[in-house]
CSV table of C-alpha atoms in Angstrom, one decimal:
chain,number,residue,atom,x,y,z
S,257,UNK,CA,-70.3,-97.3,25.7
S,258,UNK,CA,-66.6,-97.5,26.7
S,259,UNK,CA,-66.6,-93.7,27.0
S,260,UNK,CA,-69.3,-94.0,29.7
S,261,UNK,CA,-67.2,-96.1,32.0
S,262,UNK,CA,-65.3,-93.2,33.5
S,263,UNK,CA,-68.6,-91.3,34.1
S,264,UNK,CA,-70.0,-94.3,36.0
S,265,UNK,CA,-66.9,-94.4,38.1
S,266,UNK,CA,-67.4,-90.7,38.9
S,267,UNK,CA,-71.0,-91.4,39.7
S,268,UNK,CA,-70.0,-93.9,42.3
S,269,UNK,CA,-68.4,-91.2,44.3
S,270,UNK,CA,-71.7,-89.2,44.6
S,271,UNK,CA,-74.3,-92.1,44.7
S,272,UNK,CA,-74.6,-95.5,46.3
S,273,UNK,CA,-72.4,-98.0,44.4
S,274,UNK,CA,-75.1,-100.7,44.3
S,275,UNK,CA,-77.6,-98.3,42.7
S,276,UNK,CA,-75.0,-97.1,40.2
S,277,UNK,CA,-74.3,-100.7,39.3
S,278,UNK,CA,-78.0,-101.3,38.7
S,279,UNK,CA,-78.2,-98.1,36.5
S,280,UNK,CA,-75.2,-99.2,34.5
S,281,UNK,CA,-76.7,-102.7,33.9
S,282,UNK,CA,-79.9,-100.9,32.8
S,283,UNK,CA,-78.0,-98.9,30.3
S,284,UNK,CA,-76.0,-101.9,29.0
S,285,UNK,CA,-78.6,-104.6,28.9
S,286,UNK,CA,-82.1,-103.3,29.0
S,287,UNK,CA,-84.3,-103.1,25.9
S,288,UNK,CA,-84.7,-99.6,24.4
S,289,UNK,CA,-88.2,-99.0,25.9
S,290,UNK,CA,-86.8,-99.4,29.4
S,291,UNK,CA,-84.4,-96.5,28.9
S,292,UNK,CA,-87.1,-94.0,27.9
S,293,UNK,CA,-88.7,-92.0,30.7
S,294,UNK,CA,-87.4,-94.1,33.5
S,295,UNK,CA,-89.7,-94.0,36.6
S,296,UNK,CA,-87.2,-93.6,39.4
S,297,UNK,CA,-89.6,-94.8,42.1
S,298,UNK,CA,-90.5,-97.9,40.1
S,299,UNK,CA,-86.8,-98.6,39.5
S,300,UNK,CA,-86.2,-98.3,43.3
S,301,UNK,CA,-89.1,-100.7,44.0
S,302,UNK,CA,-87.9,-103.2,41.4
S,303,UNK,CA,-84.4,-103.4,43.0
S,304,UNK,CA,-85.3,-102.9,46.6
S,305,UNK,CA,-83.5,-99.6,46.8
S,306,UNK,CA,-84.3,-96.6,49.0
S,307,UNK,CA,-86.3,-94.1,47.0
S,308,UNK,CA,-84.4,-91.0,48.0
S,309,UNK,CA,-81.0,-92.6,47.3
S,310,UNK,CA,-82.3,-93.7,43.9
S,311,UNK,CA,-83.6,-90.3,43.0
S,312,UNK,CA,-80.3,-88.7,44.0
S,313,UNK,CA,-78.4,-91.3,41.9
S,314,UNK,CA,-80.4,-90.4,38.8
S,315,UNK,CA,-80.0,-86.7,39.5
S,316,UNK,CA,-76.2,-87.0,39.7
S,317,UNK,CA,-76.3,-89.2,36.6
S,318,UNK,CA,-78.1,-86.5,34.8
S,319,UNK,CA,-75.6,-83.9,36.0
S,320,UNK,CA,-72.9,-86.0,34.4
S,321,UNK,CA,-74.8,-86.2,31.1
S,322,UNK,CA,-75.8,-89.9,31.4
S,323,UNK,CA,-79.5,-89.1,31.4
S,324,UNK,CA,-81.8,-86.3,30.3
S,325,UNK,CA,-84.6,-85.0,32.6
S,326,UNK,CA,-88.1,-84.5,31.3
S,327,UNK,CA,-90.9,-82.7,33.0
S,328,UNK,CA,-94.2,-84.2,31.6
S,329,UNK,CA,-97.6,-82.8,32.2
S,330,UNK,CA,-100.0,-85.8,32.7
S,331,UNK,CA,-103.7,-86.1,32.3
S,332,UNK,CA,-105.0,-87.2,35.7
S,333,UNK,CA,-107.8,-89.2,33.9
S,334,UNK,CA,-106.0,-91.4,31.3
S,335,UNK,CA,-102.4,-90.8,32.4
S,336,UNK,CA,-101.4,-89.5,29.0
S,337,UNK,CA,-98.6,-87.0,28.5
S,338,UNK,CA,-100.2,-83.7,27.5
S,339,UNK,CA,-96.9,-81.9,27.2
S,340,UNK,CA,-93.3,-83.0,27.4
S,341,UNK,CA,-90.7,-80.4,28.6
S,342,UNK,CA,-87.0,-80.5,29.0
S,343,UNK,CA,-87.3,-77.8,31.6
S,344,UNK,CA,-89.9,-76.9,34.3
S,345,UNK,CA,-89.7,-73.3,32.9
S,346,UNK,CA,-91.7,-74.3,29.9
S,347,UNK,CA,-94.6,-75.8,31.8
S,348,UNK,CA,-97.6,-73.5,31.5
S,349,UNK,CA,-99.6,-72.4,34.5
S,350,UNK,CA,-103.0,-72.3,32.7
S,351,UNK,CA,-105.2,-75.1,31.5
S,352,UNK,CA,-104.1,-78.2,29.7
S,353,UNK,CA,-106.8,-80.1,27.7
S,354,UNK,CA,-107.0,-83.9,27.2
S,355,UNK,CA,-108.9,-84.8,24.0
S,356,UNK,CA,-109.1,-88.4,25.1
S,357,UNK,CA,-110.8,-87.5,28.4
S,358,UNK,CA,-112.6,-84.5,26.9
S,359,UNK,CA,-111.6,-82.5,29.9
S,360,UNK,CA,-109.3,-79.5,30.9
S,361,UNK,CA,-107.0,-79.4,33.9
S,362,UNK,CA,-105.0,-76.7,35.6
S,363,UNK,CA,-101.6,-78.3,36.2
S,364,UNK,CA,-100.4,-78.9,39.8
S,365,UNK,CA,-96.8,-79.9,40.6
S,366,UNK,CA,-97.8,-82.7,43.0
S,367,UNK,CA,-100.5,-84.3,40.9
S,368,UNK,CA,-99.9,-83.6,37.2
S,369,UNK,CA,-96.2,-83.0,36.5
S,370,UNK,CA,-94.0,-86.1,36.5
S,371,UNK,CA,-90.2,-86.1,36.3
S,372,UNK,CA,-88.5,-88.9,34.3
S,373,UNK,CA,-85.0,-89.8,33.1
S,374,UNK,CA,-84.2,-90.8,29.5
S,375,UNK,CA,-80.7,-92.2,28.6
S,376,UNK,CA,-78.6,-89.6,26.7
S,377,UNK,CA,-78.2,-90.3,23.0
S,378,UNK,CA,-74.5,-89.7,23.5
S,379,UNK,CA,-74.5,-92.7,25.8
S,380,UNK,CA,-76.8,-95.0,23.9
S,381,UNK,CA,-79.2,-94.4,21.1
S,382,UNK,CA,-82.7,-95.8,21.6
S,383,UNK,CA,-85.8,-95.9,19.4
S,384,UNK,CA,-87.6,-93.2,21.5
S,385,UNK,CA,-84.9,-90.7,20.5
S,386,UNK,CA,-86.7,-90.7,17.2
S,387,UNK,CA,-90.4,-91.0,18.2
S,388,UNK,CA,-91.6,-90.5,14.6
S,389,UNK,CA,-90.1,-93.9,13.7
S,390,UNK,CA,-91.8,-95.8,16.5
S,391,UNK,CA,-94.6,-98.3,15.6
S,392,UNK,CA,-98.1,-97.1,16.7
S,393,UNK,CA,-98.4,-99.4,19.7
S,394,UNK,CA,-94.9,-98.5,20.9
S,395,UNK,CA,-95.6,-94.8,20.4
S,396,UNK,CA,-98.5,-95.1,22.8
S,397,UNK,CA,-96.4,-97.1,25.3
S,398,UNK,CA,-93.2,-95.0,25.2
S,399,UNK,CA,-94.4,-91.5,24.2
S,400,UNK,CA,-98.1,-91.0,25.0
S,401,UNK,CA,-98.6,-92.7,28.3
S,402,UNK,CA,-96.7,-91.4,31.3
S,403,UNK,CA,-94.6,-93.4,33.7
S,404,UNK,CA,-97.5,-93.5,36.2
S,405,UNK,CA,-99.4,-96.0,34.0
S,406,UNK,CA,-98.3,-99.5,34.9
S,407,UNK,CA,-98.4,-101.0,31.4
S,408,UNK,CA,-97.9,-104.8,31.1
S,409,UNK,CA,-94.4,-105.7,29.9
S,410,UNK,CA,-94.7,-109.1,28.3
S,411,UNK,CA,-98.3,-109.2,26.9
S,412,UNK,CA,-98.6,-105.5,26.1
S,413,UNK,CA,-99.5,-105.9,22.4
S,414,UNK,CA,-101.9,-108.7,23.2
S,415,UNK,CA,-103.7,-106.5,25.7
S,416,UNK,CA,-103.9,-103.6,23.4
S,417,UNK,CA,-105.3,-105.8,20.6
S,418,UNK,CA,-108.4,-106.4,22.8
S,419,UNK,CA,-109.6,-102.9,22.4
S,420,UNK,CA,-108.0,-101.6,19.2
S,421,UNK,CA,-110.1,-102.1,16.1
S,422,UNK,CA,-107.8,-100.4,13.6
S,423,UNK,CA,-104.5,-98.5,13.9
S,424,UNK,CA,-102.5,-96.9,11.1
S,425,UNK,CA,-99.6,-94.6,10.3
S,426,UNK,CA,-100.6,-91.5,8.3
S,427,UNK,CA,-97.6,-89.7,6.8
S,428,UNK,CA,-97.6,-85.9,6.7
S,429,UNK,CA,-99.9,-84.5,4.0
S,430,UNK,CA,-101.4,-87.9,3.2
S,431,UNK,CA,-105.0,-89.2,3.2
S,432,UNK,CA,-106.4,-92.6,4.2
S,433,UNK,CA,-109.6,-94.5,4.1
S,434,UNK,CA,-110.5,-97.1,6.8
S,435,UNK,CA,-113.5,-99.4,6.5
S,436,UNK,CA,-114.7,-101.5,9.4
S,437,UNK,CA,-117.8,-102.9,11.1
S,438,UNK,CA,-118.9,-100.8,14.1
S,439,UNK,CA,-119.9,-102.8,17.2
S,440,UNK,CA,-122.7,-101.6,19.4
S,441,UNK,CA,-120.3,-100.0,21.9
S,442,UNK,CA,-118.7,-96.7,22.7
S,443,UNK,CA,-115.9,-96.2,20.2
S,444,UNK,CA,-113.1,-93.6,20.2
S,445,UNK,CA,-111.0,-92.5,17.3
S,446,UNK,CA,-107.9,-91.0,18.9
S,447,UNK,CA,-104.7,-89.5,17.4
S,448,UNK,CA,-101.9,-89.2,20.0
S,449,UNK,CA,-99.5,-86.9,18.1
S,450,UNK,CA,-102.0,-84.0,17.6
S,451,UNK,CA,-104.1,-85.0,20.6
S,452,UNK,CA,-107.3,-85.2,18.6
S,453,UNK,CA,-110.3,-87.4,19.4
S,454,UNK,CA,-113.7,-88.2,18.1
S,455,UNK,CA,-116.3,-90.1,20.2
S,456,UNK,CA,-118.8,-92.4,18.6
S,457,UNK,CA,-121.8,-93.5,20.6
S,458,UNK,CA,-122.8,-96.6,18.6
S,459,UNK,CA,-126.3,-97.9,19.5
S,460,UNK,CA,-129.7,-98.7,18.1
S,461,UNK,CA,-130.7,-101.1,15.3
S,462,UNK,CA,-127.8,-102.4,13.1
S,463,UNK,CA,-127.6,-100.6,9.8
S,464,UNK,CA,-126.7,-102.3,6.5
S,465,UNK,CA,-126.0,-98.9,4.9
S,466,UNK,CA,-122.5,-97.7,5.1
S,467,UNK,CA,-122.0,-94.7,7.3
S,468,UNK,CA,-119.2,-92.2,6.5
S,469,UNK,CA,-117.3,-89.7,8.7
S,470,UNK,CA,-114.3,-87.4,8.0
S,471,UNK,CA,-111.5,-86.4,10.1
S,472,UNK,CA,-108.7,-83.8,9.6
S,473,UNK,CA,-105.6,-83.8,11.8
S,474,UNK,CA,-104.2,-80.2,11.9
S,475,UNK,CA,-103.4,-79.6,15.6
S,476,UNK,CA,-106.4,-77.1,15.7
S,477,UNK,CA,-109.5,-79.3,15.9
S,478,UNK,CA,-109.9,-81.6,18.8
S,479,UNK,CA,-113.0,-83.4,17.5
S,480,UNK,CA,-114.3,-83.8,21.0
S,481,UNK,CA,-118.1,-83.6,20.3
S,482,UNK,CA,-119.6,-87.1,20.4
S,483,UNK,CA,-121.5,-88.5,17.4
S,484,UNK,CA,-124.3,-91.1,17.5
S,485,UNK,CA,-124.0,-93.9,15.0
S,486,UNK,CA,-125.7,-97.2,14.4
S,487,UNK,CA,-123.9,-100.6,14.5
S,488,UNK,CA,-122.8,-101.7,11.0
S,489,UNK,CA,-120.4,-100.7,8.2
S,490,UNK,CA,-118.4,-97.5,8.6
S,491,UNK,CA,-116.0,-95.6,6.3
S,492,UNK,CA,-113.6,-93.2,7.9
S,493,UNK,CA,-111.9,-90.6,5.7
S,494,UNK,CA,-108.7,-89.2,7.3
S,495,UNK,CA,-106.5,-86.3,6.2
S,496,UNK,CA,-103.2,-85.4,7.9
S,497,UNK,CA,-102.6,-81.6,7.4
S,498,UNK,CA,-99.6,-81.5,9.8
S,499,UNK,CA,-95.9,-81.7,9.0
S,500,UNK,CA,-95.4,-84.9,10.9
S,501,UNK,CA,-96.7,-88.5,10.8
S,502,UNK,CA,-99.9,-89.1,12.7
S,503,UNK,CA,-101.1,-92.3,14.3
S,504,UNK,CA,-104.9,-92.5,14.3
S,505,UNK,CA,-106.4,-95.5,16.1
S,506,UNK,CA,-110.0,-96.7,16.5
S,507,UNK,CA,-110.7,-98.4,19.8
S,508,UNK,CA,-113.5,-99.7,21.9
S,509,UNK,CA,-113.9,-98.1,25.3
S,510,UNK,CA,-114.3,-101.6,26.9
S,511,UNK,CA,-113.3,-103.0,30.3
S,512,UNK,CA,-109.8,-103.9,29.0
S,513,UNK,CA,-109.1,-100.3,28.1
S,514,UNK,CA,-110.4,-99.0,31.3
S,515,UNK,CA,-108.5,-101.7,33.2
S,516,UNK,CA,-105.3,-100.8,31.5
S,517,UNK,CA,-105.7,-97.1,32.3
S,518,UNK,CA,-106.6,-97.9,35.9
S,519,UNK,CA,-103.3,-99.7,36.6
S,520,UNK,CA,-101.4,-96.8,38.2
S,521,UNK,CA,-98.1,-96.7,40.1
S,522,UNK,CA,-96.4,-93.9,42.0
S,523,UNK,CA,-94.2,-91.6,40.0
S,524,UNK,CA,-91.6,-88.9,40.8
S,525,UNK,CA,-93.6,-85.6,41.0
S,526,UNK,CA,-92.2,-82.2,40.3
S,527,UNK,CA,-93.2,-81.2,43.9
S,528,UNK,CA,-91.1,-84.0,45.4
S,529,UNK,CA,-88.1,-83.1,43.2
S,530,UNK,CA,-88.3,-79.4,44.1
S,531,UNK,CA,-88.2,-80.5,47.8
S,532,UNK,CA,-85.1,-82.6,47.2
S,533,UNK,CA,-81.9,-81.2,48.5
S,534,UNK,CA,-79.7,-82.8,45.9
S,535,UNK,CA,-81.8,-81.3,43.1
S,536,UNK,CA,-81.7,-77.9,44.7
S,537,UNK,CA,-77.9,-78.1,45.1
S,538,UNK,CA,-77.4,-79.1,41.5
S,539,UNK,CA,-80.0,-76.8,39.9
S,540,UNK,CA,-79.7,-73.7,42.1
S,541,UNK,CA,-81.2,-71.0,39.8
S,542,UNK,CA,-82.3,-72.8,36.6
S,543,UNK,CA,-85.7,-74.2,37.7
S,544,UNK,CA,-88.6,-71.8,37.5
S,545,UNK,CA,-88.9,-68.8,35.3
S,546,UNK,CA,-89.4,-65.4,37.0
S,547,UNK,CA,-92.9,-65.0,35.6
S,548,UNK,CA,-94.1,-68.5,36.4
S,549,UNK,CA,-96.6,-69.3,39.2
S,550,UNK,CA,-97.0,-73.1,39.6
S,551,UNK,CA,-99.5,-74.5,41.9
S,552,UNK,CA,-98.9,-77.2,44.6
S,553,UNK,CA,-101.9,-78.6,46.4
S,554,UNK,CA,-100.0,-79.8,49.4
S,555,UNK,CA,-96.5,-79.0,50.7
S,556,UNK,CA,-95.2,-79.1,54.3
S,557,UNK,CA,-93.1,-76.2,55.6
S,558,UNK,CA,-90.8,-76.3,58.5
S,559,UNK,CA,-89.3,-73.2,60.0
S,560,UNK,CA,-86.6,-73.1,62.7
S,561,UNK,CA,-84.9,-70.3,64.7
S,562,UNK,CA,-82.4,-70.1,67.5
S,563,UNK,CA,-83.7,-68.5,70.7
S,564,UNK,CA,-81.4,-66.0,72.3
S,565,UNK,CA,-78.8,-65.9,69.4
S,566,UNK,CA,-78.2,-62.2,70.1
S,567,UNK,CA,-77.2,-63.0,73.7
S,568,UNK,CA,-75.1,-65.9,72.4
S,569,UNK,CA,-73.0,-63.5,70.2
S,570,UNK,CA,-72.7,-61.2,73.2
S,571,UNK,CA,-71.6,-64.0,75.5
S,572,UNK,CA,-69.1,-66.0,73.4
S,573,UNK,CA,-68.0,-63.4,70.8
S,574,UNK,CA,-68.7,-63.1,67.1
S,575,UNK,CA,-66.2,-65.6,65.8
S,576,UNK,CA,-67.1,-68.4,68.3
S,577,UNK,CA,-70.8,-67.8,67.9
S,578,UNK,CA,-70.6,-67.8,64.1
S,579,UNK,CA,-68.8,-71.2,64.1
S,580,UNK,CA,-71.4,-72.6,66.4
S,581,UNK,CA,-74.3,-71.3,64.3
S,582,UNK,CA,-72.6,-72.6,61.2
S,583,UNK,CA,-72.3,-76.1,62.8
S,584,UNK,CA,-76.0,-75.9,63.7
S,585,UNK,CA,-76.9,-75.1,60.0
S,586,UNK,CA,-74.8,-78.0,58.8
S,587,UNK,CA,-76.6,-80.4,61.2
S,588,UNK,CA,-80.0,-79.2,60.2
S,589,UNK,CA,-79.3,-79.4,56.5
S,590,UNK,CA,-78.1,-83.0,56.8
S,591,UNK,CA,-81.3,-83.9,58.7
S,592,UNK,CA,-83.5,-82.2,56.2
S,593,UNK,CA,-81.8,-84.0,53.3
S,594,UNK,CA,-82.0,-87.3,55.0
S,595,UNK,CA,-85.8,-86.9,55.5
S,596,UNK,CA,-86.5,-86.2,51.8
S,597,UNK,CA,-86.6,-82.4,52.3
S,598,UNK,CA,-84.7,-79.4,51.1
S,599,UNK,CA,-83.6,-76.2,52.7
S,600,UNK,CA,-85.2,-73.4,50.8
S,601,UNK,CA,-83.2,-70.6,52.4
S,602,UNK,CA,-81.7,-69.4,55.7
S,603,UNK,CA,-82.6,-66.0,57.1
S,604,UNK,CA,-80.2,-64.9,59.8
S,605,UNK,CA,-80.2,-67.8,62.3
S,606,UNK,CA,-83.5,-69.2,60.9
S,607,UNK,CA,-84.1,-72.0,58.4
S,608,UNK,CA,-87.0,-72.5,56.0
S,609,UNK,CA,-87.3,-76.1,54.7
S,610,UNK,CA,-89.9,-78.0,52.7
S,611,UNK,CA,-91.0,-81.7,52.8
S,612,UNK,CA,-93.3,-83.7,50.5
S,613,UNK,CA,-95.3,-85.0,53.4
S,614,UNK,CA,-96.0,-83.9,57.0
S,615,UNK,CA,-94.6,-87.1,58.6
S,616,UNK,CA,-91.1,-86.5,57.0
S,617,UNK,CA,-91.2,-82.9,58.4
S,618,UNK,CA,-92.2,-84.2,61.9
S,619,UNK,CA,-89.4,-86.8,61.9
S,620,UNK,CA,-86.9,-84.1,60.9
S,621,UNK,CA,-88.1,-81.8,63.6
S,622,UNK,CA,-87.7,-84.5,66.3
S,623,UNK,CA,-84.2,-85.3,65.0
S,624,UNK,CA,-83.3,-81.6,65.0
S,625,UNK,CA,-84.4,-81.2,68.6
S,626,UNK,CA,-82.4,-84.2,69.7
S,627,UNK,CA,-79.3,-83.1,67.7
S,628,UNK,CA,-79.3,-79.7,69.4
S,629,UNK,CA,-79.7,-81.2,72.8
S,630,UNK,CA,-76.8,-83.6,72.2
S,631,UNK,CA,-74.6,-80.7,70.9
S,632,UNK,CA,-75.4,-78.7,74.0
S,633,UNK,CA,-74.6,-81.6,76.2
S,634,UNK,CA,-71.2,-82.0,74.5
S,635,UNK,CA,-70.5,-78.4,75.1
S,636,UNK,CA,-71.9,-78.3,78.7
S,637,UNK,CA,-74.3,-75.4,78.1
S,638,UNK,CA,-77.6,-74.5,76.5
S,639,UNK,CA,-76.3,-72.1,73.8
S,640,UNK,CA,-78.4,-73.7,71.0
S,641,UNK,CA,-82.1,-73.4,71.9
S,642,UNK,CA,-84.1,-74.4,68.7
S,643,UNK,CA,-87.7,-73.3,68.1
S,644,UNK,CA,-89.6,-75.2,65.4
S,645,UNK,CA,-92.9,-74.7,63.6
S,646,UNK,CA,-94.6,-76.9,61.0
S,647,UNK,CA,-97.6,-76.4,58.8
S,648,UNK,CA,-99.0,-78.1,55.6
S,649,UNK,CA,-101.2,-76.7,52.9
S,650,UNK,CA,-101.4,-75.4,49.3
S,651,UNK,CA,-98.9,-72.9,47.9
S,652,UNK,CA,-97.3,-71.7,44.6
S,653,UNK,CA,-93.7,-72.3,43.5
S,654,UNK,CA,-92.1,-69.1,42.3
S,655,UNK,CA,-88.7,-67.6,41.5
S,656,UNK,CA,-87.6,-64.9,43.9
S,657,UNK,CA,-84.2,-63.3,44.1
S,658,UNK,CA,-82.8,-65.8,41.6
S,659,UNK,CA,-83.8,-68.6,43.9
S,660,UNK,CA,-86.6,-71.2,43.6
S,661,UNK,CA,-89.0,-70.3,46.5
S,662,UNK,CA,-92.6,-70.6,47.7
S,663,UNK,CA,-95.4,-68.1,48.3
S,664,UNK,CA,-98.8,-68.2,49.9
S,665,UNK,CA,-100.7,-68.2,53.2
S,666,UNK,CA,-99.4,-71.7,54.1
S,667,UNK,CA,-95.8,-70.2,54.2
S,668,UNK,CA,-97.0,-67.3,56.3
S,669,UNK,CA,-98.7,-69.5,58.8
S,670,UNK,CA,-95.8,-71.9,59.1
S,671,UNK,CA,-93.5,-68.9,59.9
S,672,UNK,CA,-95.9,-67.5,62.5
S,673,UNK,CA,-96.3,-70.9,64.2
S,674,UNK,CA,-92.5,-71.1,64.6
S,675,UNK,CA,-92.5,-67.7,66.3
S,676,UNK,CA,-94.9,-69.0,68.9
S,677,UNK,CA,-92.6,-71.9,69.9
S,678,UNK,CA,-90.4,-71.7,73.0
S,679,UNK,CA,-87.0,-73.4,73.2
S,680,UNK,CA,-87.0,-77.1,72.6
S,681,UNK,CA,-90.6,-77.0,71.4
S,682,UNK,CA,-92.1,-78.2,68.2
S,683,UNK,CA,-95.3,-76.5,67.2
S,684,UNK,CA,-97.4,-78.1,64.5
S,685,UNK,CA,-100.8,-77.2,63.1
S,686,UNK,CA,-103.9,-79.4,62.8
S,687,UNK,CA,-103.2,-80.1,59.1
S,688,UNK,CA,-99.9,-81.7,60.1
S,689,UNK,CA,-101.4,-83.9,62.8
S,690,UNK,CA,-104.3,-84.9,60.6
S,691,UNK,CA,-101.8,-86.8,58.4
S,692,UNK,CA,-102.2,-90.5,59.2
S,693,UNK,CA,-98.5,-91.3,59.1
S,694,UNK,CA,-97.7,-88.2,61.3
S,695,UNK,CA,-100.3,-89.2,63.8
S,696,UNK,CA,-99.0,-92.8,63.8
S,697,UNK,CA,-95.5,-91.5,64.4
S,698,UNK,CA,-96.5,-89.6,67.5
S,699,UNK,CA,-98.4,-92.6,68.9
S,700,UNK,CA,-95.4,-94.8,68.3
S,701,UNK,CA,-93.2,-92.4,70.2
S,702,UNK,CA,-95.7,-92.0,73.0
S,703,UNK,CA,-96.0,-88.3,72.4
S,704,UNK,CA,-99.3,-86.5,73.2
S,705,UNK,CA,-99.5,-83.0,71.7
S,706,UNK,CA,-101.1,-80.2,73.7
S,707,UNK,CA,-103.6,-78.2,71.8
S,708,UNK,CA,-103.7,-74.4,71.9
S,709,UNK,CA,-106.3,-72.1,70.1
S,710,UNK,CA,-104.3,-69.0,69.0
S,711,UNK,CA,-104.3,-65.9,66.9
S,712,UNK,CA,-101.5,-65.4,64.4
S,713,UNK,CA,-100.3,-62.0,63.3
S,714,UNK,CA,-101.7,-61.2,59.9
S,715,UNK,CA,-104.0,-64.2,59.9
S,716,UNK,CA,-107.8,-63.4,60.2
S,717,UNK,CA,-109.1,-66.6,61.7
S,718,UNK,CA,-107.8,-68.3,64.9
S,719,UNK,CA,-106.2,-71.7,64.4
S,720,UNK,CA,-105.4,-74.7,66.5
S,721,UNK,CA,-101.7,-75.5,67.1
S,722,UNK,CA,-100.2,-78.4,68.9
S,723,UNK,CA,-97.1,-78.4,71.1
S,724,UNK,CA,-95.3,-81.7,70.8
S,725,UNK,CA,-93.4,-82.5,74.0
């Protein structure tokens, strides 16, 4: 740990010192399980820190090698980790299946992919660095369930005991026999390493005769078809045909289990991280593979452009105009980053930025407009006339020109909306103003948007846009 002290000192130059202090205490004093798949949002809430500043601190800590980033595909039903990835590039774009929920899901970056931080083994070795050695209950807590499931800390095992009938470790290539009394309830035999499950609908008259079922764990069969059995004695024959230890457990799908899985908390999504300026600055090109097409159900796009920039170059000369435009870019990027957004790219004098929610984009737009007005007042002219357009909707994250980018109709509409705006105007679509926090923001500032029904080039249907005074 003494070798880590210089790294924490370096981290204090790029992140808030109080947050770095809390991360250092976590690494030094926390139990092992607290250092595996750290939920940055939960960490911020626990210590009363700003979420964006906390995310940025963990990103810089990862850049220094203090933590390792994991991109985990979560089941939206049970919160289990269906796939753990060290890079977003290995996240598939097709369907993931959850054996426990007996359902398949197409992953989306804002609902199913979490980003967590695990302490580097070079800094501190924890049990989860060798998951095959974790006890069954801890494997579920630290490896199977994602950081969005708010598991109890102190009475975790006592809670799990209320729905687990049997749990065992089955070494590679081994067999086991489990005998138990089946209650008249819905029972699940689940194996988290191979993601195999068998559902038992136990009902009817109790049986005195022993019933027998067989299971083979080989990563091929999901055992998802339910079986109907009667209450009474049961013998379960299990065979592990994999090369690793498996952890079959027999549990009752009772209120305790459903209550545990229903305890959810916010987690850092891949969508939010891709719209984080610090992340984009650190990971400029190594995010999405050129052949990937990853869905996002909702992302807010903000486009800006300078009105009359050609005349500006003509009036003040190339060098002075370039310095002025560069100053404008610096101001806009600082505002975007402060509002949890990220600049995707600049095109000439225009900026394309993304935000996780419409309200953050709207705040950024209002701050941009005020910043340009202030800059013009300082200069005693109106050289910087900013046009802004905002739209929210679904899109896909792609890699274009060695840069993480976005594609889809939502992007096209946002760009077209910006082109309609005049100087000092913010134009937003109905999907932006339908956001509750965005609407509340306008009400708080006493702003009454003016509606316009317009046609956009290349867009078939007319849409409503709103000019925000």
